[in-house]
Coordinates of C-alpha atoms in Angstrom, one line a residue:
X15 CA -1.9 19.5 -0.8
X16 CA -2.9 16.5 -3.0
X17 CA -2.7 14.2 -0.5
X18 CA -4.8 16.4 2.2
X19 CA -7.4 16.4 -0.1
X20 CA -7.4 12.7 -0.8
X21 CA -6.6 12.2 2.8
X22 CA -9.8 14.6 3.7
X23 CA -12.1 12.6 1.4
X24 CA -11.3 9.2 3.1
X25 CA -11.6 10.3 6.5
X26 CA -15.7 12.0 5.2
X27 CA -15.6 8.8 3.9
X28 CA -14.7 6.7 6.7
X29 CA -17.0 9.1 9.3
X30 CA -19.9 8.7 6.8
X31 CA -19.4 4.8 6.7
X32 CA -19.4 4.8 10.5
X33 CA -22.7 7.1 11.1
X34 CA -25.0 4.7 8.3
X35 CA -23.1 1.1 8.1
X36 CA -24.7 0.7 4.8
X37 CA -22.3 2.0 2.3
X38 CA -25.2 1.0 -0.4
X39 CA -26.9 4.2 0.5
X40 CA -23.8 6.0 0.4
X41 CA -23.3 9.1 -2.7
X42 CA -20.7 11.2 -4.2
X43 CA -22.7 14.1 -3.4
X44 CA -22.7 13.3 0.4
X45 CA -19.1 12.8 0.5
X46 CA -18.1 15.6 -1.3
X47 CA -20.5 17.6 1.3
X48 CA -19.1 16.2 4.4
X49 CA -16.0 16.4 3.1
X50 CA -15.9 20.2 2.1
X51 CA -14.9 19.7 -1.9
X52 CA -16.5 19.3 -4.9
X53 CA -17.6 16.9 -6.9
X54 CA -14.7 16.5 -9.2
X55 CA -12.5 16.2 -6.5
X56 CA -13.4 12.8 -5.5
X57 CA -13.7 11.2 -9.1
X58 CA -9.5 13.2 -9.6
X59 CA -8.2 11.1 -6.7
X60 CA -10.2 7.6 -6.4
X61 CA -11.5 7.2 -10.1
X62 CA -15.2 6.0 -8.9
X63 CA -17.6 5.6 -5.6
X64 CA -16.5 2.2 -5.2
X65 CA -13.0 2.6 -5.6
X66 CA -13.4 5.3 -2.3
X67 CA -15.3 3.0 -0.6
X68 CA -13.5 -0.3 -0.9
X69 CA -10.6 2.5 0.2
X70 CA -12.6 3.5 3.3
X71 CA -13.2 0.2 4.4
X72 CA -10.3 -0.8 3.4
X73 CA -8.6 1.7 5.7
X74 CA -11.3 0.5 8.3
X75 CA -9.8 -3.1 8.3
X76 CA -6.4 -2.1 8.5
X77 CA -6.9 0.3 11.6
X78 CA -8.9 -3.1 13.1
X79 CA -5.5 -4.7 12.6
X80 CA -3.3 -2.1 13.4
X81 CA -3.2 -3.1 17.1
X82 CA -1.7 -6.5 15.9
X83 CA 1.3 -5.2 13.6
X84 CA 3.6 -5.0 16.0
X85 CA 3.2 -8.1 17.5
X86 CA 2.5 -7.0 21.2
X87 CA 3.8 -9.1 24.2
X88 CA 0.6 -10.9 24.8
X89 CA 0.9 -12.6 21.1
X90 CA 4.7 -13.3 21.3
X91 CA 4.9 -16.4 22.1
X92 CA 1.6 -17.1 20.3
X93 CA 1.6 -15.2 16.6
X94 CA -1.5 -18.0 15.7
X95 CA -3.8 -16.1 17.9
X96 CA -2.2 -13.0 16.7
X97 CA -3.4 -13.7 13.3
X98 CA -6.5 -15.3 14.2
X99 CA -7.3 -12.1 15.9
X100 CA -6.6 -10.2 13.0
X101 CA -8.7 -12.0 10.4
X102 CA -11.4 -11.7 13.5
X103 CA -11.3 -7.9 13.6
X104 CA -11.1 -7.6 9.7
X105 CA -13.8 -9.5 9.0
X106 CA -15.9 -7.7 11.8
X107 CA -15.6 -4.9 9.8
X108 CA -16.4 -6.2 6.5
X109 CA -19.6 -7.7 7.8
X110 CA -21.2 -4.6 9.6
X111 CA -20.9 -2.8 6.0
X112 CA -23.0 -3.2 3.2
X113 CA -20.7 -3.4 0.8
X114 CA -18.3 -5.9 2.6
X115 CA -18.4 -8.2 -0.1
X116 CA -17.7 -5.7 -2.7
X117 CA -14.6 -4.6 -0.8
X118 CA -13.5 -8.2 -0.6
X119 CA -14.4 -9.1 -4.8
X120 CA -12.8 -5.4 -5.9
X121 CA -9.5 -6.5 -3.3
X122 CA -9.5 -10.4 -4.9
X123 CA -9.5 -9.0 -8.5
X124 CA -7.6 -5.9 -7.9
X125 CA -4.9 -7.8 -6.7
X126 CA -4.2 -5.9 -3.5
X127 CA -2.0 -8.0 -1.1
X128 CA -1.9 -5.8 1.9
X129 CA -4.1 -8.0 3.6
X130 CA -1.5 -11.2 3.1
X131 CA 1.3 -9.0 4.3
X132 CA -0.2 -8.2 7.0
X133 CA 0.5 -11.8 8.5
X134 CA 3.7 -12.3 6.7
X135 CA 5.4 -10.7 10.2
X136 CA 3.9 -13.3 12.4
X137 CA 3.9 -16.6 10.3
X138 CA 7.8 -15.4 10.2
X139 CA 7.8 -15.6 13.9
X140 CA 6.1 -18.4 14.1
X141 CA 8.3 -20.3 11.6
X142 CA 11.3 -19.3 13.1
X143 CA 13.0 -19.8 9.3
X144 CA 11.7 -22.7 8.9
X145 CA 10.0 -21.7 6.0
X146 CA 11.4 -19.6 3.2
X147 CA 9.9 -16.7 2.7
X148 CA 8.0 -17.3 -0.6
X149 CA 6.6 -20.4 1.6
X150 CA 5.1 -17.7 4.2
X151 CA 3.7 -15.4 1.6
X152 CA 2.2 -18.0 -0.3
X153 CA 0.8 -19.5 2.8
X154 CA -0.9 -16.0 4.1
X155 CA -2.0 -15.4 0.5
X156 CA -3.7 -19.1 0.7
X157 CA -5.1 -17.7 4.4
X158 CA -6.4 -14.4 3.3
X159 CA -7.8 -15.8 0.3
X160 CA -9.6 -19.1 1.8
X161 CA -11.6 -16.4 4.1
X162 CA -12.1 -13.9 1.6
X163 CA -14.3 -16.9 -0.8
X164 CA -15.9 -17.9 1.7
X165 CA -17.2 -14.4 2.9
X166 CA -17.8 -14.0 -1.2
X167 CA -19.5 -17.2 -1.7
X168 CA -21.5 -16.8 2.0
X169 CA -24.6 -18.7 0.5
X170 CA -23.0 -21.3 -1.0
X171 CA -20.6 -21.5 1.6
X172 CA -23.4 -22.1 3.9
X173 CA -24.9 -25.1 2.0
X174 CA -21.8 -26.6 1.2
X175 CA -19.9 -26.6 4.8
X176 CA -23.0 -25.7 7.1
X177 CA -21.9 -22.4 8.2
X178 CA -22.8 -19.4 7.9
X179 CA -20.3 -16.8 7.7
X180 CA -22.6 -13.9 9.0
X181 CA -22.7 -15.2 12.5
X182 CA -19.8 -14.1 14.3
X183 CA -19.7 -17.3 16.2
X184 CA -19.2 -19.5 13.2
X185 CA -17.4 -16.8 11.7
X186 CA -14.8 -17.2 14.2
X187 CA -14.6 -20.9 14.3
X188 CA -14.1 -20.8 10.4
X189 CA -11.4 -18.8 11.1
X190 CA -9.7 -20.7 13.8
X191 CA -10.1 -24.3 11.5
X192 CA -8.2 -22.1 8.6
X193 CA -5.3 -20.9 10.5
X194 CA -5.0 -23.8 12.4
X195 CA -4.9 -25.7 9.2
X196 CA -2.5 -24.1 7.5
X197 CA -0.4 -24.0 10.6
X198 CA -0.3 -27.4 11.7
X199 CA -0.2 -29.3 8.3
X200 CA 3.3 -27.3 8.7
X201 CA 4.1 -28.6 11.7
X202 CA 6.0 -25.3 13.6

């Protein structure tokens, strides 16, 4: 029952996120409404607003990636586009919302590592052990992290390497230069 409820708030959540794409604008009061409970309910199961929020688009990103987890047969023999791809559709989704950049800060300092284990599959594949596996998870924490400070820092970022983050064109290149990066001062 607990979880249905939680489960029920996220999902308002997640509809309400997708109707506005400003989560700024975003209140208790409408959640609890679209989700059918009360007020109380939603402070009970996710503490705070942004705690729901950075869930909601946090469960956003991780549906963008879902199609990657498995490593379909058009990434096998290429998990570096695999996980280029994912950073790609993950940061899509933190850009169209609002509060992105809160969802990134509250992950950083809440020390959530889904999103590095997320990639720890294909960098394994791609390493063929080669690489131990602290050496993997250290090297997608490095990944995830490189983007996520640069999305952070977007203004400085912009001054300091001469791009800018919220186009999806130099978005994408940043990430391409990161993984590829990482990946080749490996050498597979």
């Amino acid at each position: 029952m607990k979880n249905n409820i939680r489960e029920q708030i996220l999902q308002a959540t997640i509809q309400l996120l997708e109707s506005d794409n400003d989560a700024s604008h975003l209140t208790v009061r409408q959640i609890a409404e679209k989700a059918g409970v009360g007020l109380g309910l939603i402070n009970y199961h996710f503490k705070s607003r942004d705690a729901l929020i950075n869930d909601a688009i946090g469960a956003m990103m991780f549906h963008a990636a879902k199609p990657y987890f498995s490593i379909p047969s058009a990434y096998e023999n290429d998990p570096a586009d695999a996980i280029k791809s994912i950073f790609k559709a993950t940061s899509e989704i933190g850009i169209r919302y609002s509060l992105g950049r809160f969802a990134v800060q509250y992950t950083l300092l809440n020390g959530n590592m889904e999103v590095p284990a997320l990639i720890v599959p294909l960098l394994r594949q791609y390493f063929e052990g080669r690489k131990s596996d602290l050496e993997i998870r250290m090297m997608a924490f490095s990944m995830v992290t490189t983007i996520q400070v640069a999305y952070i820092r977007s203004d400085a970022f912009r001054i300091y390497a001469g791009m800018d983050i919220q186009n999806e064109q130099q978005r994408n290149q940043l990430i391409d230069l990161v993984v590829d990066q990482f990946l080749s001062k490996e050498q597979k």
